Amino acid sequence: MAYVYNPAAGRGALSDNFGQVDLYVFPGDSLVFTYIGYKPQYYVIPRKTDVVHQAVIEMVEDNKMLSEVKVFLHANEEDFKKAFLNMKVRDERQKRILADNLEQSKLNVFALQAGMGASANFRNFSDMMVSSQANRTFFASPMLALTNPFAWMSFIQSVKKGDLKRKDWKPAFEIQPKQVVSPTQFMRDLNRK
C-alpha cells in the first residue's frame, strides 16, 4: 500500500493491497507517492491523456542504517526496578518520585493508558483498510460533493473571489511535462502553478 497525494489539490488516497488507487486528478497535476521504507516518487499527469489514466509507479526501497542499540538484560522486573531506583538522581525528592511512579497500581494504570501492541495495531489498521475499501464508492462519488454544503460554500467563495475569471491556468496546459520527474523538477513545476 502507498499513499498518493496531490499537493495542488490538497487531497490524496491510500492504495489497496495490490497498489491500485483511484483519485480524481486533472491533466498536469503533480502527484507524490510515499510509503514507509521507500523513497518518495513524483509523477506528473500528462496534459494529453484520456479520461481514465493508468500508470505504474515503481517504489524504490530506502534503507537506513540505525545507530547501535545496546540491550541490557535484567533477570526479572524486580531487578529492573532496583537498577532503575539506584540510578543517580539529583536529590532524595526525585528518588521518592521515582519510587512512587513504580508502584504496581500506577504501573497498571500506565499499561492501560499505553497504546496498542503490534498485533492490535495491525488489526486496527487492517480493519480501517477494509472499512475504507467497503466505503470507497460512497466517498469517491461525485454526487457527494453536490450534496455537501461545505463544498458549495467553498465554491461560492471561489466565485466571489473571481477564480472562474482567472486565466493563469492556461499556460499549465501548454507545457508537456515529463512522465516521471525528479523531486527538484516536481517542486519547480508545483511552484510555477
PDB file of C-alpha atoms in Angstrom:
ATOM      1  CA  MET A   1       0.000   0.000   0.000  1.00  0.00           C
ATOM      2  CA  ALA A   2       1.184   3.516  -0.728  1.00  0.00           C
ATOM      3  CA  TYR A   3      -0.190   6.982  -0.071  1.00  0.00           C
ATOM      4  CA  VAL A   4      -0.812   9.123  -3.163  1.00  0.00           C
ATOM      5  CA  TYR A   5      -1.018  12.859  -2.540  1.00  0.00           C
ATOM      6  CA  ASN A   6      -1.881  15.743  -4.857  1.00  0.00           C
ATOM      7  CA  PRO A   7      -0.330  18.834  -3.186  1.00  0.00           C
ATOM      8  CA  ALA A   8      -2.018  21.330  -5.505  1.00  0.00           C
ATOM      9  CA  ALA A   9      -5.488  19.964  -4.694  1.00  0.00           C
ATOM     10  CA  GLY A  10      -4.656  19.195  -1.069  1.00  0.00           C
ATOM     11  CA  ARG A  11      -6.082  15.689  -1.203  1.00  0.00           C
ATOM     12  CA  GLY A  12      -4.833  12.154  -1.507  1.00  0.00           C
ATOM     13  CA  ALA A  13      -5.750   8.500  -1.235  1.00  0.00           C
ATOM     14  CA  LEU A  14      -4.374   5.249   0.091  1.00  0.00           C
ATOM     15  CA  SER A  15      -3.848   2.422  -2.377  1.00  0.00           C
ATOM     16  CA  ASP A  16      -5.351  -1.020  -1.828  1.00  0.00           C
ATOM     17  CA  ASN A  17      -3.358  -4.188  -1.086  1.00  0.00           C
ATOM     18  CA  PHE A  18      -2.497  -4.526  -4.787  1.00  0.00           C
ATOM     19  CA  GLY A  19      -1.179  -0.957  -5.056  1.00  0.00           C
ATOM     20  CA  GLN A  20      -4.158   0.347  -7.048  1.00  0.00           C
ATOM     21  CA  VAL A  21      -5.618   3.726  -6.217  1.00  0.00           C
ATOM     22  CA  ASP A  22      -8.481   5.779  -7.645  1.00  0.00           C
ATOM     23  CA  LEU A  23      -8.038   9.538  -7.440  1.00  0.00           C
ATOM     24  CA  TYR A  24      -9.642  12.435  -9.263  1.00  0.00           C
ATOM     25  CA  VAL A  25      -6.903  14.473 -10.937  1.00  0.00           C
ATOM     26  CA  PHE A  26      -6.546  16.979 -13.751  1.00  0.00           C
ATOM     27  CA  PRO A  27      -4.062  16.858 -16.625  1.00  0.00           C
ATOM     28  CA  GLY A  28      -0.795  18.412 -15.448  1.00  0.00           C
ATOM     29  CA  ASP A  29      -1.387  17.644 -11.757  1.00  0.00           C
ATOM     30  CA  SER A  30       1.721  16.585  -9.845  1.00  0.00           C
ATOM     31  CA  LEU A  31       1.416  13.568  -7.555  1.00  0.00           C
ATOM     32  CA  VAL A  32       3.610  12.323  -4.717  1.00  0.00           C
ATOM     33  CA  PHE A  33       3.741   8.595  -3.869  1.00  0.00           C
ATOM     34  CA  THR A  34       5.007   7.746  -0.376  1.00  0.00           C
ATOM     35  CA  TYR A  35       5.266   4.681   1.818  1.00  0.00           C
ATOM     36  CA  ILE A  36       7.288   3.865   4.907  1.00  0.00           C
ATOM     37  CA  GLY A  37      10.613   2.307   3.938  1.00  0.00           C
ATOM     38  CA  TYR A  38      10.511   3.626   0.352  1.00  0.00           C
ATOM     39  CA  LYS A  39      11.748   6.810  -1.310  1.00  0.00           C
ATOM     40  CA  PRO A  40       9.026   9.261  -2.350  1.00  0.00           C
ATOM     41  CA  GLN A  41       8.216   9.084  -6.059  1.00  0.00           C
ATOM     42  CA  TYR A  42       6.941  12.032  -8.082  1.00  0.00           C
ATOM     43  CA  TYR A  43       4.687  11.835 -11.119  1.00  0.00           C
ATOM     44  CA  VAL A  44       3.033  14.418 -13.356  1.00  0.00           C
ATOM     45  CA  ILE A  45      -0.234  13.513 -15.110  1.00  0.00           C
ATOM     46  CA  PRO A  46       0.306  14.062 -18.878  1.00  0.00           C
ATOM     47  CA  ARG A  47      -1.519  17.027 -20.362  1.00  0.00           C
ATOM     48  CA  LYS A  48      -2.783  14.926 -23.261  1.00  0.00           C
ATOM     49  CA  THR A  49      -4.470  11.986 -21.588  1.00  0.00           C
ATOM     50  CA  ASP A  50      -7.709  10.039 -21.723  1.00  0.00           C
ATOM     51  CA  VAL A  51     -10.474  10.417 -19.163  1.00  0.00           C
ATOM     52  CA  VAL A  52      -9.049   7.404 -17.335  1.00  0.00           C
ATOM     53  CA  HIS A  53      -5.284   7.446 -16.908  1.00  0.00           C
ATOM     54  CA  GLN A  54      -3.297   4.482 -15.658  1.00  0.00           C
ATOM     55  CA  ALA A  55       0.379   4.416 -14.754  1.00  0.00           C
ATOM     56  CA  VAL A  56       2.681   2.042 -12.913  1.00  0.00           C
ATOM     57  CA  ILE A  57       4.915   3.838 -10.413  1.00  0.00           C
ATOM     58  CA  GLU A  58       7.755   1.728  -9.074  1.00  0.00           C
ATOM     59  CA  MET A  59       8.633   2.421  -5.462  1.00  0.00           C
ATOM     60  CA  VAL A  60      12.360   2.310  -4.650  1.00  0.00           C
ATOM     61  CA  GLU A  61      13.363   0.873  -1.286  1.00  0.00           C
ATOM     62  CA  ASP A  62      15.003   3.359   1.085  1.00  0.00           C
ATOM     63  CA  ASN A  63      17.340   1.580   3.501  1.00  0.00           C
ATOM     64  CA  LYS A  64      18.534   3.450   6.552  1.00  0.00           C
ATOM     65  CA  MET A  65      21.204   2.216   8.905  1.00  0.00           C
ATOM     66  CA  LEU A  66      20.320   2.874  12.521  1.00  0.00           C
ATOM     67  CA  SER A  67      22.913   3.539  15.153  1.00  0.00           C
ATOM     68  CA  GLU A  68      23.908   0.783  17.549  1.00  0.00           C
ATOM     69  CA  VAL A  69      21.368  -0.163  20.205  1.00  0.00           C
ATOM     70  CA  LYS A  70      22.614  -1.759  23.403  1.00  0.00           C
ATOM     71  CA  VAL A  71      20.223  -4.026  25.277  1.00  0.00           C
ATOM     72  CA  PHE A  72      20.863  -4.681  28.946  1.00  0.00           C
ATOM     73  CA  LEU A  73      19.059  -7.655  30.356  1.00  0.00           C
ATOM     74  CA  HIS A  74      17.638  -7.870  33.838  1.00  0.00           C
ATOM     75  CA  ALA A  75      16.705 -11.229  35.304  1.00  0.00           C
ATOM     76  CA  ASN A  76      13.229 -10.026  36.239  1.00  0.00           C
ATOM     77  CA  GLU A  77      11.077  -6.969  36.798  1.00  0.00           C
ATOM     78  CA  GLU A  78      12.284  -6.572  40.396  1.00  0.00           C
ATOM     79  CA  ASP A  79      15.946  -6.338  39.265  1.00  0.00           C
ATOM     80  CA  PHE A  80      14.969  -3.724  36.730  1.00  0.00           C
ATOM     81  CA  LYS A  81      13.107  -1.710  39.369  1.00  0.00           C
ATOM     82  CA  LYS A  82      16.118  -1.879  41.709  1.00  0.00           C
ATOM     83  CA  ALA A  83      18.501  -0.791  38.962  1.00  0.00           C
ATOM     84  CA  PHE A  84      16.112   1.968  37.992  1.00  0.00           C
ATOM     85  CA  LEU A  85      15.757   3.184  41.580  1.00  0.00           C
ATOM     86  CA  ASN A  86      19.526   3.080  42.142  1.00  0.00           C
ATOM     87  CA  MET A  87      20.100   5.472  39.261  1.00  0.00           C
ATOM     88  CA  LYS A  88      21.908   8.612  40.225  1.00  0.00           C
ATOM     89  CA  VAL A  89      19.380  11.381  40.714  1.00  0.00           C
ATOM     90  CA  ARG A  90      19.925  14.919  41.916  1.00  0.00           C
ATOM     91  CA  ASP A  91      18.175  14.634  45.278  1.00  0.00           C
ATOM     92  CA  GLU A  92      16.082  12.429  47.562  1.00  0.00           C
ATOM     93  CA  ARG A  93      12.855  14.081  46.409  1.00  0.00           C
ATOM     94  CA  GLN A  94      13.374  12.786  42.851  1.00  0.00           C
ATOM     95  CA  LYS A  95      14.205   9.344  44.247  1.00  0.00           C
ATOM     96  CA  ARG A  96      10.880   9.286  46.138  1.00  0.00           C
ATOM     97  CA  ILE A  97       9.030  10.375  42.988  1.00  0.00           C
ATOM     98  CA  LEU A  98      10.647   7.547  41.017  1.00  0.00           C
ATOM     99  CA  ALA A  99       9.733   5.014  43.712  1.00  0.00           C
ATOM    100  CA  ASP A 100       6.168   6.347  43.795  1.00  0.00           C
ATOM    101  CA  ASN A 101       5.826   6.041  39.998  1.00  0.00           C
ATOM    102  CA  LEU A 102       6.981   2.421  40.104  1.00  0.00           C
ATOM    103  CA  GLU A 103       4.194   1.425  42.480  1.00  0.00           C
ATOM    104  CA  GLN A 104       2.290  -1.551  40.988  1.00  0.00           C
ATOM    105  CA  SER A 105      -1.141   0.135  40.904  1.00  0.00           C
ATOM    106  CA  LYS A 106       0.314   3.100  38.988  1.00  0.00           C
ATOM    107  CA  LEU A 107       2.126   0.768  36.578  1.00  0.00           C
ATOM    108  CA  ASN A 108      -1.207  -0.946  35.894  1.00  0.00           C
ATOM    109  CA  VAL A 109      -2.806   2.416  35.082  1.00  0.00           C
ATOM    110  CA  PHE A 110       0.124   3.309  32.783  1.00  0.00           C
ATOM    111  CA  ALA A 111      -0.271  -0.042  30.999  1.00  0.00           C
ATOM    112  CA  LEU A 112      -3.985   0.600  30.421  1.00  0.00           C
ATOM    113  CA  GLN A 113      -3.252   4.073  29.043  1.00  0.00           C
ATOM    114  CA  ALA A 114      -0.466   2.856  26.736  1.00  0.00           C
ATOM    115  CA  GLY A 115      -1.081   2.473  23.032  1.00  0.00           C
ATOM    116  CA  MET A 116      -1.924  -0.793  21.357  1.00  0.00           C
ATOM    117  CA  GLY A 117       0.625  -3.530  20.882  1.00  0.00           C
ATOM    118  CA  ALA A 118       1.914  -4.531  17.454  1.00  0.00           C
ATOM    119  CA  SER A 119      -0.748  -7.159  16.712  1.00  0.00           C
ATOM    120  CA  ALA A 120      -3.635  -4.966  17.909  1.00  0.00           C
ATOM    121  CA  ASN A 121      -2.248  -2.026  15.951  1.00  0.00           C
ATOM    122  CA  PHE A 122      -2.033  -4.153  12.773  1.00  0.00           C
ATOM    123  CA  ARG A 123      -5.564  -5.488  13.343  1.00  0.00           C
ATOM    124  CA  ASN A 124      -6.870  -1.931  13.757  1.00  0.00           C
ATOM    125  CA  PHE A 125      -5.058  -0.806  10.590  1.00  0.00           C
ATOM    126  CA  SER A 126      -6.443  -3.799   8.640  1.00  0.00           C
ATOM    127  CA  ASP A 127      -9.977  -3.082   9.870  1.00  0.00           C
ATOM    128  CA  MET A 128      -9.647   0.544   8.769  1.00  0.00           C
ATOM    129  CA  MET A 129      -8.471  -0.577   5.293  1.00  0.00           C
ATOM    130  CA  VAL A 130     -11.379  -2.999   4.908  1.00  0.00           C
ATOM    131  CA  SER A 131     -13.779  -0.264   6.000  1.00  0.00           C
ATOM    132  CA  SER A 132     -12.291   2.275   3.586  1.00  0.00           C
ATOM    133  CA  GLN A 133     -12.495  -0.235   0.713  1.00  0.00           C
ATOM    134  CA  ALA A 134     -16.125  -1.005   1.576  1.00  0.00           C
ATOM    135  CA  ASN A 135     -16.995   2.711   1.647  1.00  0.00           C
ATOM    136  CA  ARG A 136     -14.819   3.611  -1.337  1.00  0.00           C
ATOM    137  CA  THR A 137     -17.661   4.236  -3.785  1.00  0.00           C
ATOM    138  CA  PHE A 138     -19.536   6.360  -1.263  1.00  0.00           C
ATOM    139  CA  PHE A 139     -16.657   8.753  -0.617  1.00  0.00           C
ATOM    140  CA  ALA A 140     -15.494   8.833  -4.230  1.00  0.00           C
ATOM    141  CA  SER A 141     -18.946   9.603  -5.561  1.00  0.00           C
ATOM    142  CA  PRO A 142     -19.204  12.956  -7.378  1.00  0.00           C
ATOM    143  CA  MET A 143     -22.757  13.227  -6.028  1.00  0.00           C
ATOM    144  CA  LEU A 144     -21.341  13.557  -2.520  1.00  0.00           C
ATOM    145  CA  ALA A 145     -19.780  16.927  -3.410  1.00  0.00           C
ATOM    146  CA  LEU A 146     -23.068  18.131  -4.898  1.00  0.00           C
ATOM    147  CA  THR A 147     -24.929  17.483  -1.660  1.00  0.00           C
ATOM    148  CA  ASN A 148     -22.134  18.763   0.604  1.00  0.00           C
ATOM    149  CA  PRO A 149     -22.958  22.281   1.929  1.00  0.00           C
ATOM    150  CA  PHE A 150     -19.283  22.936   2.751  1.00  0.00           C
ATOM    151  CA  ALA A 151     -18.285  22.169  -0.848  1.00  0.00           C
ATOM    152  CA  TRP A 152     -20.955  24.595  -2.060  1.00  0.00           C
ATOM    153  CA  MET A 153     -19.777  27.263   0.395  1.00  0.00           C
ATOM    154  CA  SER A 154     -16.208  26.836  -0.873  1.00  0.00           C
ATOM    155  CA  PHE A 155     -17.416  27.047  -4.484  1.00  0.00           C
ATOM    156  CA  ILE A 156     -19.423  30.224  -3.841  1.00  0.00           C
ATOM    157  CA  GLN A 157     -16.456  31.856  -2.094  1.00  0.00           C
ATOM    158  CA  SER A 158     -14.272  30.882  -5.042  1.00  0.00           C
ATOM    159  CA  VAL A 159     -16.717  32.521  -7.458  1.00  0.00           C
ATOM    160  CA  LYS A 160     -16.836  35.688  -5.320  1.00  0.00           C
ATOM    161  CA  LYS A 161     -13.021  35.856  -5.371  1.00  0.00           C
ATOM    162  CA  GLY A 162     -13.115  35.699  -9.171  1.00  0.00           C
ATOM    163  CA  ASP A 163     -11.395  32.356  -9.558  1.00  0.00           C
ATOM    164  CA  LEU A 164     -13.554  31.490 -12.587  1.00  0.00           C
ATOM    165  CA  LYS A 165     -12.291  34.587 -14.438  1.00  0.00           C
ATOM    166  CA  ARG A 166      -8.601  33.814 -13.879  1.00  0.00           C
ATOM    167  CA  LYS A 167      -6.584  32.827 -16.948  1.00  0.00           C
ATOM    168  CA  ASP A 168      -3.368  31.712 -15.212  1.00  0.00           C
ATOM    169  CA  TRP A 169      -4.322  28.034 -15.626  1.00  0.00           C
ATOM    170  CA  LYS A 170      -3.913  28.134 -19.425  1.00  0.00           C
ATOM    171  CA  PRO A 171      -0.072  28.142 -19.549  1.00  0.00           C
ATOM    172  CA  ALA A 172      -0.040  24.989 -17.436  1.00  0.00           C
ATOM    173  CA  PHE A 173      -1.860  23.087 -20.196  1.00  0.00           C
ATOM    174  CA  GLU A 174       0.536  24.283 -22.912  1.00  0.00           C
ATOM    175  CA  ILE A 175       3.664  22.739 -21.363  1.00  0.00           C
ATOM    176  CA  GLN A 176       4.112  18.998 -21.887  1.00  0.00           C
ATOM    177  CA  PRO A 177       5.660  17.587 -18.665  1.00  0.00           C
ATOM    178  CA  LYS A 178       7.856  14.528 -18.258  1.00  0.00           C
ATOM    179  CA  GLN A 179       6.085  11.391 -17.118  1.00  0.00           C
ATOM    180  CA  VAL A 180       8.257  10.675 -14.084  1.00  0.00           C
ATOM    181  CA  VAL A 181      10.132  13.674 -12.718  1.00  0.00           C
ATOM    182  CA  SER A 182      12.814  14.349 -10.135  1.00  0.00           C
ATOM    183  CA  PRO A 183      11.915  15.963  -6.777  1.00  0.00           C
ATOM    184  CA  THR A 184      13.527  19.271  -7.834  1.00  0.00           C
ATOM    185  CA  GLN A 185      11.635  19.328 -11.150  1.00  0.00           C
ATOM    186  CA  PHE A 186       8.454  18.415  -9.288  1.00  0.00           C
ATOM    187  CA  MET A 187       8.880  21.346  -6.877  1.00  0.00           C
ATOM    188  CA  ARG A 188       9.722  23.669  -9.771  1.00  0.00           C
ATOM    189  CA  ASP A 189       6.546  22.602 -11.614  1.00  0.00           C
ATOM    190  CA  LEU A 190       4.487  22.932  -8.448  1.00  0.00           C
ATOM    191  CA  ASN A 191       5.792  26.454  -7.729  1.00  0.00           C
ATOM    192  CA  ARG A 192       5.180  27.510 -11.310  1.00  0.00           C
ATOM    193  CA  LYS A 193       1.426  26.828 -10.999  1.00  0.00           C
TER     194      LYS A 193
END
